[in-house]
Amino acid sequence: MEITNHKNLNSGVLTIRVSGDVDLYSASILYKTYCTIADRGESLVHFDFSAVNYLDSSGVGAIIRILQVAKSKGLRLSFSGIQGTPRKVLAMSNILPLLKEVE
């Protein structure tokens, strides 16, 4: 898994682009990356999952924990590019309806 981020200075949105597999070996990195960004006070964060090929239950758990952190701190999240197997996994785990998806 690779993670890059970029902040749009006009909109104030920080985009986290995730690529590769979000699994047992990488899910904690995704969670810790978000926590670091949330601790900096970034209130508008967008996750781009368009390059995520695989998501397992550890990845689902990381997303759930990310949602909990955002809610507890009053931060806003959005997601895009969730497709294929990751989309199916999130739908089957009933997490997909909790995600604010944008194009």
PDB file of C-alpha atoms in Angstrom:
ATOM      1  CA  MET A   1       0.000   0.000   0.000  1.00  0.00           C
ATOM      2  CA  GLU A   2       1.123   3.528  -0.759  1.00  0.00           C
ATOM      3  CA  ILE A   3      -0.326   6.703   0.716  1.00  0.00           C
ATOM      4  CA  THR A   4       0.168  10.205  -0.618  1.00  0.00           C
ATOM      5  CA  ASN A   5      -1.601  13.380   0.385  1.00  0.00           C
ATOM      6  CA  HIS A   6      -2.154  16.798  -1.086  1.00  0.00           C
ATOM      7  CA  LYS A   7      -3.979  19.847   0.242  1.00  0.00           C
ATOM      8  CA  ASN A   8      -6.025  22.037  -2.081  1.00  0.00           C
ATOM      9  CA  LEU A   9      -5.353  25.505  -0.723  1.00  0.00           C
ATOM     10  CA  ASN A  10      -8.465  26.945  -2.399  1.00  0.00           C
ATOM     11  CA  SER A  11     -10.965  24.487  -0.899  1.00  0.00           C
ATOM     12  CA  GLY A  12      -9.006  23.525   2.214  1.00  0.00           C
ATOM     13  CA  VAL A  13      -9.559  19.818   1.472  1.00  0.00           C
ATOM     14  CA  LEU A  14      -6.687  17.458   2.192  1.00  0.00           C
ATOM     15  CA  THR A  15      -6.844  14.446  -0.133  1.00  0.00           C
ATOM     16  CA  ILE A  16      -5.332  11.158   0.966  1.00  0.00           C
ATOM     17  CA  ARG A  17      -4.726   8.929  -2.058  1.00  0.00           C
ATOM     18  CA  VAL A  18      -4.455   5.257  -1.169  1.00  0.00           C
ATOM     19  CA  SER A  19      -3.143   2.690  -3.647  1.00  0.00           C
ATOM     20  CA  GLY A  20      -2.520  -1.044  -3.517  1.00  0.00           C
ATOM     21  CA  ASP A  21      -3.848  -3.427  -0.885  1.00  0.00           C
ATOM     22  CA  VAL A  22      -5.361  -2.361   2.433  1.00  0.00           C
ATOM     23  CA  ASP A  23      -4.914  -5.519   4.458  1.00  0.00           C
ATOM     24  CA  LEU A  24      -3.594  -6.932   7.714  1.00  0.00           C
ATOM     25  CA  TYR A  25      -0.124  -5.609   6.963  1.00  0.00           C
ATOM     26  CA  SER A  26      -1.069  -2.071   5.943  1.00  0.00           C
ATOM     27  CA  ALA A  27      -4.379  -1.158   7.609  1.00  0.00           C
ATOM     28  CA  SER A  28      -2.695   0.178  10.740  1.00  0.00           C
ATOM     29  CA  ILE A  29      -0.554   2.494   8.588  1.00  0.00           C
ATOM     30  CA  LEU A  30      -3.700   3.941   7.003  1.00  0.00           C
ATOM     31  CA  TYR A  31      -5.252   4.493  10.429  1.00  0.00           C
ATOM     32  CA  LYS A  32      -2.109   6.070  11.918  1.00  0.00           C
ATOM     33  CA  THR A  33      -1.720   8.333   8.879  1.00  0.00           C
ATOM     34  CA  TYR A  34      -5.252   9.632   9.334  1.00  0.00           C
ATOM     35  CA  CYS A  35      -4.771  10.111  13.092  1.00  0.00           C
ATOM     36  CA  THR A  36      -1.646  12.185  12.468  1.00  0.00           C
ATOM     37  CA  ILE A  37      -3.543  14.345   9.984  1.00  0.00           C
ATOM     38  CA  ALA A  38      -6.542  14.670  12.330  1.00  0.00           C
ATOM     39  CA  ASP A  39      -4.253  15.658  15.206  1.00  0.00           C
ATOM     40  CA  ARG A  40      -2.882  18.471  13.025  1.00  0.00           C
ATOM     41  CA  GLY A  41      -6.411  19.847  12.885  1.00  0.00           C
ATOM     42  CA  GLU A  42      -7.253  19.057   9.256  1.00  0.00           C
ATOM     43  CA  SER A  43     -11.041  19.294   9.348  1.00  0.00           C
ATOM     44  CA  LEU A  44     -11.798  18.418   5.691  1.00  0.00           C
ATOM     45  CA  VAL A  45     -10.256  15.134   4.554  1.00  0.00           C
ATOM     46  CA  HIS A  46     -11.032  13.236   1.377  1.00  0.00           C
ATOM     47  CA  PHE A  47      -9.938   9.641   0.763  1.00  0.00           C
ATOM     48  CA  ASP A  48      -9.309   8.664  -2.864  1.00  0.00           C
ATOM     49  CA  PHE A  49      -9.576   4.870  -3.071  1.00  0.00           C
ATOM     50  CA  SER A  50      -9.533   4.686  -6.895  1.00  0.00           C
ATOM     51  CA  ALA A  51      -6.212   2.805  -6.859  1.00  0.00           C
ATOM     52  CA  VAL A  52      -7.101   0.365  -4.054  1.00  0.00           C
ATOM     53  CA  ASN A  53      -7.146  -3.183  -5.428  1.00  0.00           C
ATOM     54  CA  TYR A  54      -7.929  -5.169  -2.298  1.00  0.00           C
ATOM     55  CA  LEU A  55      -9.509  -4.528   1.087  1.00  0.00           C
ATOM     56  CA  ASP A  56      -9.836  -7.132   3.828  1.00  0.00           C
ATOM     57  CA  SER A  57     -11.452  -7.084   7.271  1.00  0.00           C
ATOM     58  CA  SER A  58      -8.427  -5.286   8.732  1.00  0.00           C
ATOM     59  CA  GLY A  59      -8.960  -2.530   6.178  1.00  0.00           C
ATOM     60  CA  VAL A  60     -12.637  -2.356   7.081  1.00  0.00           C
ATOM     61  CA  GLY A  61     -11.633  -2.087  10.739  1.00  0.00           C
ATOM     62  CA  ALA A  62      -9.239   0.758   9.941  1.00  0.00           C
ATOM     63  CA  ILE A  63     -11.992   2.629   8.099  1.00  0.00           C
ATOM     64  CA  ILE A  64     -14.381   2.134  11.030  1.00  0.00           C
ATOM     65  CA  ARG A  65     -11.767   3.497  13.446  1.00  0.00           C
ATOM     66  CA  ILE A  66     -11.097   6.439  11.110  1.00  0.00           C
ATOM     67  CA  LEU A  67     -14.832   7.221  11.079  1.00  0.00           C
ATOM     68  CA  GLN A  68     -14.894   7.061  14.896  1.00  0.00           C
ATOM     69  CA  VAL A  69     -11.940   9.450  15.229  1.00  0.00           C
ATOM     70  CA  ALA A  70     -13.490  11.895  12.766  1.00  0.00           C
ATOM     71  CA  LYS A  71     -16.816  11.815  14.589  1.00  0.00           C
ATOM     72  CA  SER A  72     -15.248  12.278  18.020  1.00  0.00           C
ATOM     73  CA  LYS A  73     -13.263  15.307  16.803  1.00  0.00           C
ATOM     74  CA  GLY A  74     -16.063  16.805  14.693  1.00  0.00           C
ATOM     75  CA  LEU A  75     -14.089  16.386  11.452  1.00  0.00           C
ATOM     76  CA  ARG A  76     -15.549  15.818   7.991  1.00  0.00           C
ATOM     77  CA  LEU A  77     -14.612  12.934   5.707  1.00  0.00           C
ATOM     78  CA  SER A  78     -15.473  12.049   2.142  1.00  0.00           C
ATOM     79  CA  PHE A  79     -14.525   9.121  -0.079  1.00  0.00           C
ATOM     80  CA  SER A  80     -14.268   8.488  -3.809  1.00  0.00           C
ATOM     81  CA  GLY A  81     -13.146   5.765  -6.186  1.00  0.00           C
ATOM     82  CA  ILE A  82     -14.369   2.817  -4.126  1.00  0.00           C
ATOM     83  CA  GLN A  83     -14.819   0.088  -6.719  1.00  0.00           C
ATOM     84  CA  GLY A  84     -14.528  -3.623  -7.398  1.00  0.00           C
ATOM     85  CA  THR A  85     -13.698  -5.935  -4.517  1.00  0.00           C
ATOM     86  CA  PRO A  86     -13.189  -3.142  -1.951  1.00  0.00           C
ATOM     87  CA  ARG A  87     -16.694  -1.851  -2.727  1.00  0.00           C
ATOM     88  CA  LYS A  88     -18.174  -5.345  -2.353  1.00  0.00           C
ATOM     89  CA  VAL A  89     -16.395  -5.886   0.972  1.00  0.00           C
ATOM     90  CA  LEU A  90     -17.618  -2.535   2.343  1.00  0.00           C
ATOM     91  CA  ALA A  91     -21.157  -3.248   1.109  1.00  0.00           C
ATOM     92  CA  MET A  92     -21.222  -6.741   2.647  1.00  0.00           C
ATOM     93  CA  SER A  93     -19.937  -5.393   5.957  1.00  0.00           C
ATOM     94  CA  ASN A  94     -22.637  -2.684   5.838  1.00  0.00           C
ATOM     95  CA  ILE A  95     -20.033   0.097   6.084  1.00  0.00           C
ATOM     96  CA  LEU A  96     -20.578   1.549   2.606  1.00  0.00           C
ATOM     97  CA  PRO A  97     -23.768   3.427   3.616  1.00  0.00           C
ATOM     98  CA  LEU A  98     -21.798   5.186   6.383  1.00  0.00           C
ATOM     99  CA  LEU A  99     -19.308   6.695   3.930  1.00  0.00           C
ATOM    100  CA  LYS A 100     -19.952  10.044   2.292  1.00  0.00           C
ATOM    101  CA  GLU A 101     -19.100   9.294  -1.325  1.00  0.00           C
ATOM    102  CA  VAL A 102     -18.338  12.071  -3.787  1.00  0.00           C
ATOM    103  CA  GLU A 103     -17.221  11.996  -7.406  1.00  0.00           C
TER     104      GLU A 103
END
